[in-house]
């Protein structure tokens, strides 16, 4: 998947970016809300991981702006704000899911997969060309019925 990580804490952003890349994802990082809005409009992402507390424009504002402009890319808000009011505000702003920090990386990956299974991702999970099929979520490919060995 192509993922936009929006996080102003360089350490947290680096951790998420490294983990996602190790899982085979393509990752872009934005460090403030304005940069995130611009990148989400210019590039096509399968999912956006969006912090709430950001400089220039907060995550609630970014999510509302993207939805107002017709952007349907799934958004998972990642934030240390875990009060029920914040969760409700994030979901009402347009987030598809809300994950409180600190979180287990495996849980983040599972939530990303779940959102894509629901059909929220703009790109197809399975790519096909001739007799070749590639499953983007499982990082697997086949030629006909025979599995292909993929290396990283």
Short mmCIF file of C-alpha atoms in Angstrom, two decimals:
data_model
loop_
_atom_site.label_atom_id
_atom_site.label_comp_id
_atom_site.label_asym_id
_atom_site.label_seq_id
_atom_site.Cartn_x
_atom_site.Cartn_y
_atom_site.Cartn_z
CA UNK A 1 0.00 0.00 0.00
CA UNK A 2 1.03 3.60 -0.49
CA UNK A 3 0.74 5.31 2.90
CA UNK A 4 0.86 8.95 3.97
CA UNK A 5 2.08 9.29 7.56
CA UNK A 6 1.27 12.69 9.07
CA UNK A 7 3.21 13.14 12.30
CA UNK A 8 5.18 16.11 13.63
CA UNK A 9 7.23 14.07 16.13
CA UNK A 10 10.20 12.93 14.04
CA UNK A 11 10.92 9.96 16.30
CA UNK A 12 7.35 8.61 16.08
CA UNK A 13 7.18 9.32 12.33
CA UNK A 14 10.47 7.49 11.80
CA UNK A 15 9.29 4.48 13.81
CA UNK A 16 6.06 4.22 11.82
CA UNK A 17 7.81 4.81 8.49
CA UNK A 18 10.47 2.18 9.17
CA UNK A 19 7.92 -0.40 10.31
CA UNK A 20 5.68 0.15 7.30
CA UNK A 21 8.60 -0.04 4.87
CA UNK A 22 9.73 -3.30 6.49
CA UNK A 23 6.24 -4.63 5.74
CA UNK A 24 6.67 -3.67 2.07
CA UNK A 25 4.63 -0.47 2.00
CA UNK A 26 5.57 2.74 0.18
CA UNK A 27 5.60 5.60 2.69
CA UNK A 28 5.56 9.40 2.46
CA UNK A 29 5.81 11.55 5.60
CA UNK A 30 4.32 14.99 6.23
CA UNK A 31 5.21 16.90 9.39
CA UNK A 32 2.37 19.46 9.51
CA UNK A 33 -1.25 19.79 8.50
CA UNK A 34 -0.69 22.07 5.52
CA UNK A 35 1.91 19.74 4.02
CA UNK A 36 -0.44 16.78 4.61
CA UNK A 37 -3.33 18.50 2.83
CA UNK A 38 -1.14 19.36 -0.14
CA UNK A 39 0.33 15.86 -0.43
CA UNK A 40 -3.08 14.18 -0.12
CA UNK A 41 -4.38 16.32 -2.99
CA UNK A 42 -1.35 15.85 -5.25
CA UNK A 43 -0.62 12.14 -4.70
CA UNK A 44 -2.90 9.12 -4.48
CA UNK A 45 -2.64 7.15 -1.23
CA UNK A 46 -4.24 3.91 -0.16
CA UNK A 47 -4.44 5.09 3.45
CA UNK A 48 -3.55 8.13 5.57
CA UNK A 49 -2.25 7.84 9.14
CA UNK A 50 -3.03 11.22 10.68
CA UNK A 51 -1.92 12.69 14.01
CA UNK A 52 -4.31 15.17 15.63
CA UNK A 53 -1.90 17.62 17.26
CA UNK A 54 -0.08 19.12 14.28
CA UNK A 55 1.42 22.52 13.51
CA UNK A 56 -0.30 24.86 11.01
CA UNK A 57 -3.49 22.79 10.72
CA UNK A 58 -4.64 20.09 13.16
CA UNK A 59 -5.66 16.59 12.15
CA UNK A 60 -9.37 17.29 12.63
CA UNK A 61 -9.11 20.18 10.15
CA UNK A 62 -7.13 18.09 7.66
CA UNK A 63 -9.66 15.25 7.77
CA UNK A 64 -12.63 17.62 7.36
CA UNK A 65 -10.95 19.39 4.44
CA UNK A 66 -10.15 16.13 2.65
CA UNK A 67 -13.71 14.85 3.05
CA UNK A 68 -15.23 18.18 2.00
CA UNK A 69 -13.19 17.98 -1.22
CA UNK A 70 -14.45 14.47 -1.95
CA UNK A 71 -11.35 12.56 -0.85
CA UNK A 72 -12.38 9.02 0.15
CA UNK A 73 -8.96 7.67 1.14
CA UNK A 74 -9.25 5.83 4.47
CA UNK A 75 -7.91 7.82 7.43
CA UNK A 76 -6.71 6.39 10.73
CA UNK A 77 -6.14 9.05 13.37
CA UNK A 78 -3.16 8.28 15.61
CA UNK A 79 -3.11 10.41 18.72
CA UNK A 80 -2.44 10.56 22.43
CA UNK A 81 -5.84 12.22 22.88
CA UNK A 82 -8.02 9.32 23.95
CA UNK A 83 -10.99 11.01 25.61
CA UNK A 84 -14.33 9.85 24.21
CA UNK A 85 -15.02 13.41 23.00
CA UNK A 86 -11.80 13.39 20.97
CA UNK A 87 -12.56 9.99 19.42
CA UNK A 88 -16.06 11.17 18.46
CA UNK A 89 -14.69 14.43 17.08
CA UNK A 90 -12.11 12.57 14.98
CA UNK A 91 -14.63 10.12 13.56
CA UNK A 92 -17.12 12.92 12.87
CA UNK A 93 -14.36 14.92 11.14
CA UNK A 94 -13.97 12.10 8.63
CA UNK A 95 -11.59 9.57 10.14
CA UNK A 96 -12.44 5.93 9.49
CA UNK A 97 -10.66 4.71 12.62
CA UNK A 98 -8.99 6.19 15.70
CA UNK A 99 -6.00 4.63 17.46
CA UNK A 100 -4.62 6.02 20.71
CA UNK A 101 -0.87 6.29 21.35
CA UNK A 102 1.00 4.37 22.51
CA UNK A 103 -0.17 1.52 20.30
CA UNK A 104 1.13 -1.85 19.24
CA UNK A 105 2.42 -1.76 15.66
CA UNK A 106 0.72 -5.08 14.87
CA UNK A 107 -2.63 -3.53 15.80
CA UNK A 108 -2.01 -0.61 13.43
CA UNK A 109 -1.22 -3.03 10.59
CA UNK A 110 -4.37 -5.05 11.32
CA UNK A 111 -6.52 -1.91 11.31
CA UNK A 112 -4.98 -0.87 7.97
CA UNK A 113 -5.77 -4.27 6.48
CA UNK A 114 -9.32 -4.16 7.85
CA UNK A 115 -10.01 -0.77 6.28
CA UNK A 116 -8.76 -1.99 2.92
CA UNK A 117 -10.89 -5.15 3.14
CA UNK A 118 -13.96 -2.97 3.63
CA UNK A 119 -13.33 -1.49 0.21
CA UNK A 120 -12.32 1.92 1.51
CA UNK A 121 -9.01 2.00 -0.31
CA UNK A 122 -9.03 3.79 -3.65
CA UNK A 123 -6.65 1.30 -5.21
CA UNK A 124 -7.36 -2.35 -5.87
CA UNK A 125 -5.98 -4.94 -3.45
CA UNK A 126 -5.41 -7.46 -6.24
CA UNK A 127 -3.58 -6.44 -9.41
CA UNK A 128 -3.80 -8.65 -12.49
CA UNK A 129 -1.93 -8.60 -15.78
CA UNK A 130 -2.25 -11.52 -18.15
CA UNK A 131 -1.73 -14.64 -16.06
CA UNK A 132 0.05 -12.80 -13.25
CA UNK A 133 -1.81 -11.78 -10.09
CA UNK A 134 -0.35 -9.75 -7.22
CA UNK A 135 -2.05 -9.44 -3.83
CA UNK A 136 -0.92 -6.06 -2.48
CA UNK A 137 -2.13 -6.69 1.07
CA UNK A 138 -0.49 -10.08 1.50
CA UNK A 139 2.62 -9.27 -0.57
CA UNK A 140 2.11 -12.43 -2.65
CA UNK A 141 2.00 -13.13 -6.37
CA UNK A 142 1.03 -16.02 -8.63
CA UNK A 143 1.50 -16.97 -12.27
CA UNK A 144 -1.54 -19.00 -13.17
CA UNK A 145 -2.05 -21.07 -10.03
CA UNK A 146 1.65 -21.26 -9.13
CA UNK A 147 2.95 -18.99 -6.34
CA UNK A 148 5.91 -16.76 -7.15
CA UNK A 149 8.79 -16.32 -4.73
CA UNK A 150 9.13 -12.61 -3.97
CA UNK A 151 12.19 -11.07 -2.38
CA UNK A 152 12.64 -7.72 -0.68
#
